[in-house]
Short mmCIF file of C-alpha atoms in Angstrom, two decimals:
data_model
loop_
_atom_site.label_atom_id
_atom_site.label_comp_id
_atom_site.label_asym_id
_atom_site.label_seq_id
_atom_site.Cartn_x
_atom_site.Cartn_y
_atom_site.Cartn_z
CA GLY A 1 -1.59 -1.17 -17.38
CA GLU A 2 0.49 1.05 -15.21
CA SER A 3 3.97 0.85 -13.88
CA VAL A 4 5.24 3.12 -11.20
CA GLY A 5 8.87 3.59 -10.35
CA LEU A 6 11.00 5.66 -8.10
CA HIS A 7 14.22 7.26 -9.20
CA LEU A 8 16.39 6.31 -6.22
CA PRO A 9 16.16 3.35 -3.85
CA THR A 10 17.78 5.26 -0.96
CA LEU A 11 17.94 8.95 -0.14
CA SER A 12 20.08 10.35 2.68
CA VAL A 13 19.26 13.81 3.97
CA GLN A 14 20.67 15.95 6.74
CA GLU A 15 18.23 16.73 9.53
CA GLY A 16 16.63 20.10 8.89
CA ASP A 17 17.14 19.99 5.14
CA ASN A 18 14.35 19.53 2.65
CA SER A 19 13.83 16.11 1.05
CA ILE A 20 12.59 15.45 -2.45
CA ILE A 21 11.45 11.99 -3.43
CA ASN A 22 10.61 11.42 -7.07
CA CYS A 23 8.29 9.04 -8.84
CA ALA A 24 7.53 8.31 -12.49
CA TYR A 25 4.43 6.66 -13.85
CA SER A 26 3.75 5.23 -17.25
CA ASN A 27 0.04 5.52 -17.96
CA SER A 28 -1.23 8.94 -18.96
CA ALA A 29 -4.73 7.79 -17.96
CA SER A 30 -3.72 7.73 -14.29
CA ASP A 31 -6.08 10.09 -12.53
CA TYR A 32 -5.14 9.92 -8.90
CA PHE A 33 -1.86 9.66 -7.03
CA ILE A 34 -1.03 8.89 -3.44
CA TRP A 35 2.09 9.01 -1.31
CA TYR A 36 2.48 6.57 1.56
CA LYS A 37 5.03 6.34 4.35
CA GLN A 38 6.01 2.95 5.68
CA GLU A 39 8.08 2.54 8.82
CA SER A 40 9.99 -0.66 9.39
CA GLY A 41 7.73 -3.60 10.17
CA LYS A 42 4.55 -1.55 9.86
CA GLY A 43 1.84 -0.99 7.31
CA PRO A 44 1.89 2.04 4.99
CA GLN A 45 0.37 5.29 6.20
CA PHE A 46 -1.32 7.76 3.92
CA ILE A 47 0.59 11.03 3.62
CA ILE A 48 -0.95 13.07 0.86
CA ASP A 49 -2.77 12.62 -2.41
CA ILE A 50 -3.36 14.60 -5.58
CA ARG A 51 -5.79 14.31 -8.45
CA SER A 52 -4.76 14.68 -12.04
CA ASN A 53 -6.58 18.01 -12.39
CA MET A 54 -4.11 19.58 -9.97
CA ASP A 55 -0.38 20.16 -10.22
CA LYS A 56 0.40 20.93 -6.61
CA ARG A 57 -1.00 20.12 -3.22
CA GLN A 58 0.33 21.04 0.19
CA GLY A 59 -0.04 19.39 3.55
CA GLN A 60 1.72 19.80 6.82
CA ARG A 61 5.43 19.98 5.91
CA VAL A 62 4.74 18.00 2.74
CA THR A 63 4.05 19.09 -0.81
CA VAL A 64 3.25 16.90 -3.77
CA LEU A 65 3.94 18.16 -7.28
CA LEU A 66 2.48 16.55 -10.35
CA ASN A 67 3.81 17.02 -13.86
CA LYS A 68 1.47 15.24 -16.23
CA THR A 69 3.49 16.23 -19.28
CA VAL A 70 6.41 14.06 -18.26
CA LYS A 71 4.35 11.73 -16.03
CA HIS A 72 6.28 12.57 -12.93
CA LEU A 73 5.39 13.37 -9.37
CA SER A 74 7.45 14.31 -6.38
CA LEU A 75 7.06 14.46 -2.64
CA GLN A 76 8.79 17.29 -0.87
CA ILE A 77 9.31 17.15 2.88
CA ALA A 78 10.29 20.41 4.52
CA ALA A 79 12.72 20.52 7.44
CA THR A 80 13.24 16.76 7.49
CA GLN A 81 13.21 15.22 10.94
CA PRO A 82 14.53 11.87 12.25
CA GLY A 83 10.92 10.69 12.50
CA ASP A 84 10.63 11.04 8.73
CA SER A 85 13.00 8.12 8.24
CA ALA A 86 10.97 5.48 6.44
CA VAL A 87 10.25 4.03 3.04
CA TYR A 88 8.07 6.24 0.88
CA PHE A 89 5.81 4.80 -1.81
CA CYS A 90 3.98 6.52 -4.55
CA ALA A 91 0.89 4.93 -6.03
CA ALA A 92 -1.11 5.69 -9.12
CA ARG A 93 -4.69 4.85 -9.95
CA VAL A 94 -5.83 4.24 -13.48
CA GLY A 95 -9.54 4.64 -13.96
CA GLY A 96 -11.20 2.09 -11.68
CA TYR A 97 -10.85 2.54 -7.96
CA GLN A 98 -9.37 -0.86 -7.35
CA LYS A 99 -6.50 -0.54 -9.77
CA VAL A 100 -3.89 1.23 -7.71
CA THR A 101 -0.32 0.44 -8.71
CA PHE A 102 2.39 0.94 -6.11
CA GLY A 103 5.98 1.92 -6.76
CA THR A 104 8.91 0.02 -5.25
CA GLY A 105 9.66 2.62 -2.59
CA THR A 106 12.47 5.00 -1.66
CA LYS A 107 14.13 4.63 1.69
CA LEU A 108 14.67 8.01 3.31
CA GLN A 109 17.49 8.14 5.84
CA VAL A 110 17.76 11.24 7.98
CA ILE A 111 21.24 12.02 9.23
CA PRO A 112 21.20 13.73 12.64
CA ASP B 1 -9.90 2.65 18.97
CA GLY B 2 -11.01 2.33 15.38
CA GLY B 3 -8.66 0.61 13.05
CA ILE B 4 -7.65 -2.37 11.03
CA THR B 5 -6.01 -5.31 12.76
CA GLN B 6 -3.98 -8.09 11.26
CA SER B 7 -2.96 -11.17 13.15
CA PRO B 8 -0.62 -12.76 13.79
CA LYS B 9 2.31 -10.40 13.20
CA TYR B 10 4.65 -13.30 12.44
CA LEU B 11 3.61 -16.66 11.06
CA PHE B 12 5.62 -19.73 10.20
CA ARG B 13 4.28 -22.48 8.01
CA LYS B 14 5.61 -25.77 6.82
CA GLU B 15 5.75 -26.28 3.12
CA GLY B 16 2.59 -27.92 1.81
CA GLN B 17 0.31 -26.52 4.50
CA ASN B 18 -2.46 -24.01 4.09
CA VAL B 19 -2.49 -21.03 6.44
CA THR B 20 -5.05 -18.29 7.08
CA LEU B 21 -4.17 -14.69 7.83
CA SER B 22 -6.68 -12.63 9.75
CA CYS B 23 -7.81 -9.10 8.92
CA GLU B 24 -10.45 -7.33 10.99
CA GLN B 25 -11.62 -3.72 10.81
CA ASN B 26 -14.01 -1.77 13.01
CA LEU B 27 -14.14 1.26 10.73
CA ASN B 28 -17.40 0.16 9.12
CA HIS B 29 -15.63 0.17 5.75
CA ASP B 30 -17.20 -1.58 2.81
CA ALA B 31 -14.05 -2.21 0.76
CA MET B 32 -11.16 -4.40 1.88
CA TYR B 33 -7.96 -5.43 0.14
CA TRP B 34 -5.06 -7.85 0.47
CA TYR B 35 -1.60 -6.96 -0.80
CA ARG B 36 1.67 -8.80 -0.86
CA GLN B 37 4.96 -6.97 -0.36
CA ASP B 38 8.31 -8.44 -1.36
CA PRO B 39 11.73 -6.82 -0.94
CA GLY B 40 12.46 -4.32 -3.68
CA GLN B 41 8.94 -4.49 -5.06
CA GLY B 42 5.84 -2.42 -4.67
CA LEU B 43 2.65 -3.73 -3.13
CA ARG B 44 0.82 -6.17 -5.36
CA LEU B 45 -2.91 -6.72 -5.12
CA ILE B 46 -4.00 -10.28 -4.31
CA TYR B 47 -7.75 -9.98 -3.74
CA TYR B 48 -10.23 -7.26 -2.97
CA SER B 49 -13.80 -7.05 -1.78
CA GLN B 50 -16.12 -4.13 -2.38
CA ILE B 51 -18.95 -5.41 -0.23
CA VAL B 52 -19.93 -8.33 1.96
CA ASN B 53 -20.24 -11.68 0.17
CA ASP B 54 -18.39 -10.37 -2.85
CA PHE B 55 -14.72 -10.44 -3.78
CA GLN B 56 -12.58 -10.17 -6.90
CA LYS B 57 -9.18 -11.42 -7.94
CA GLY B 58 -6.35 -8.94 -8.03
CA ASP B 59 -3.14 -9.18 -10.03
CA ILE B 60 -1.61 -12.18 -8.24
CA ALA B 61 -4.53 -14.25 -6.94
CA GLU B 62 -3.14 -17.68 -7.86
CA GLY B 63 -2.53 -19.81 -4.79
CA TYR B 64 -4.67 -17.61 -2.54
CA SER B 65 -8.30 -17.63 -1.46
CA VAL B 66 -10.48 -15.24 0.53
CA SER B 67 -13.93 -14.96 2.02
CA ARG B 68 -16.06 -11.99 3.04
CA GLU B 69 -18.86 -13.37 5.17
CA LYS B 70 -18.87 -10.38 7.49
CA LYS B 71 -18.28 -6.72 6.76
CA GLU B 72 -15.53 -6.42 9.34
CA SER B 73 -13.56 -9.51 8.38
CA PHE B 74 -11.60 -10.45 5.25
CA PRO B 75 -9.37 -13.49 5.93
CA LEU B 76 -6.76 -14.58 3.40
CA THR B 77 -5.79 -18.21 2.99
CA VAL B 78 -2.39 -18.97 1.52
CA THR B 79 -2.69 -22.40 0.01
CA SER B 80 -0.04 -24.98 -0.76
CA ALA B 81 -0.48 -24.05 -4.41
CA GLN B 82 1.23 -20.71 -3.83
CA LYS B 83 4.78 -21.25 -5.11
CA ASN B 84 6.55 -18.51 -3.15
CA PRO B 85 4.42 -17.73 -0.11
CA THR B 86 7.14 -16.17 2.05
CA ALA B 87 6.33 -12.45 2.08
CA PHE B 88 4.89 -9.56 4.06
CA TYR B 89 1.10 -9.45 3.70
CA LEU B 90 -0.86 -6.25 4.12
CA CYS B 91 -4.57 -5.81 4.52
CA ALA B 92 -6.27 -2.49 3.81
CA SER B 93 -9.75 -1.06 3.93
CA LYS B 94 -11.57 1.92 2.49
CA GLU B 95 -14.92 3.43 3.36
CA GLY B 96 -16.16 2.58 -0.11
CA PRO B 97 -14.68 1.45 -3.40
CA SER B 98 -14.71 4.97 -4.77
CA ASN B 99 -13.16 6.52 -1.69
CA THR B 100 -9.54 7.39 -2.02
CA GLU B 101 -7.78 6.94 1.30
CA ALA B 102 -6.95 3.38 2.26
CA PHE B 103 -6.10 2.41 5.82
CA PHE B 104 -3.54 -0.35 6.21
CA GLY B 105 -3.04 -2.91 8.93
CA GLN B 106 0.37 -3.54 10.46
CA GLY B 107 1.01 -6.56 8.28
CA THR B 108 1.72 -10.26 8.76
CA ARG B 109 5.11 -11.64 7.89
CA LEU B 110 4.70 -15.20 6.64
CA THR B 111 7.70 -17.48 6.45
CA VAL B 112 7.55 -20.93 4.93
CA VAL B 113 10.02 -23.31 6.52
#
């Protein structure tokens, strides 16, 4: 199986600073990873993904880093804005497409 | 607008009653999923369907049932056999089982009173 965890339940960041949200996974056979953002009372929204044959992927203001050696991935948000306040989930897929395991989430609080 | 719609947003149920949560998508996606979200826990897969008239149990299917009679609809029934039904339920869809990005609905918060 797979278990996915996040290092901190809550992360407070000053507006304009960079945010780093970390995630650890347990199964070295995980081949695909996704970060989701979930605002209060809403469904998760896809942010960025990365396959296991990559170690870095960049999007708009976001970067995902994957370290397969220690089974760790991180989401970096540049110039954090108040609209970034949400819960962020990482998810890992092991083999089959339907087996995506979600982490418990980190709540990002942006301090104006 | 294309998207995935869950209804209702809030649902109250008396203990011992079955209740059905609606999930409709107009994205022409083949694959649909139901997840349960509890405080402090990640999303857990209840049921999924890769194609019309087919569905599979996820990790926590006990006490739930689904149907997939139409491509755009994947209703979830929470039965009286579900011991702890109070939760936030999320429906998602993907273009196909092997596609990566899943689109989520806004969720239904079910409370058993």
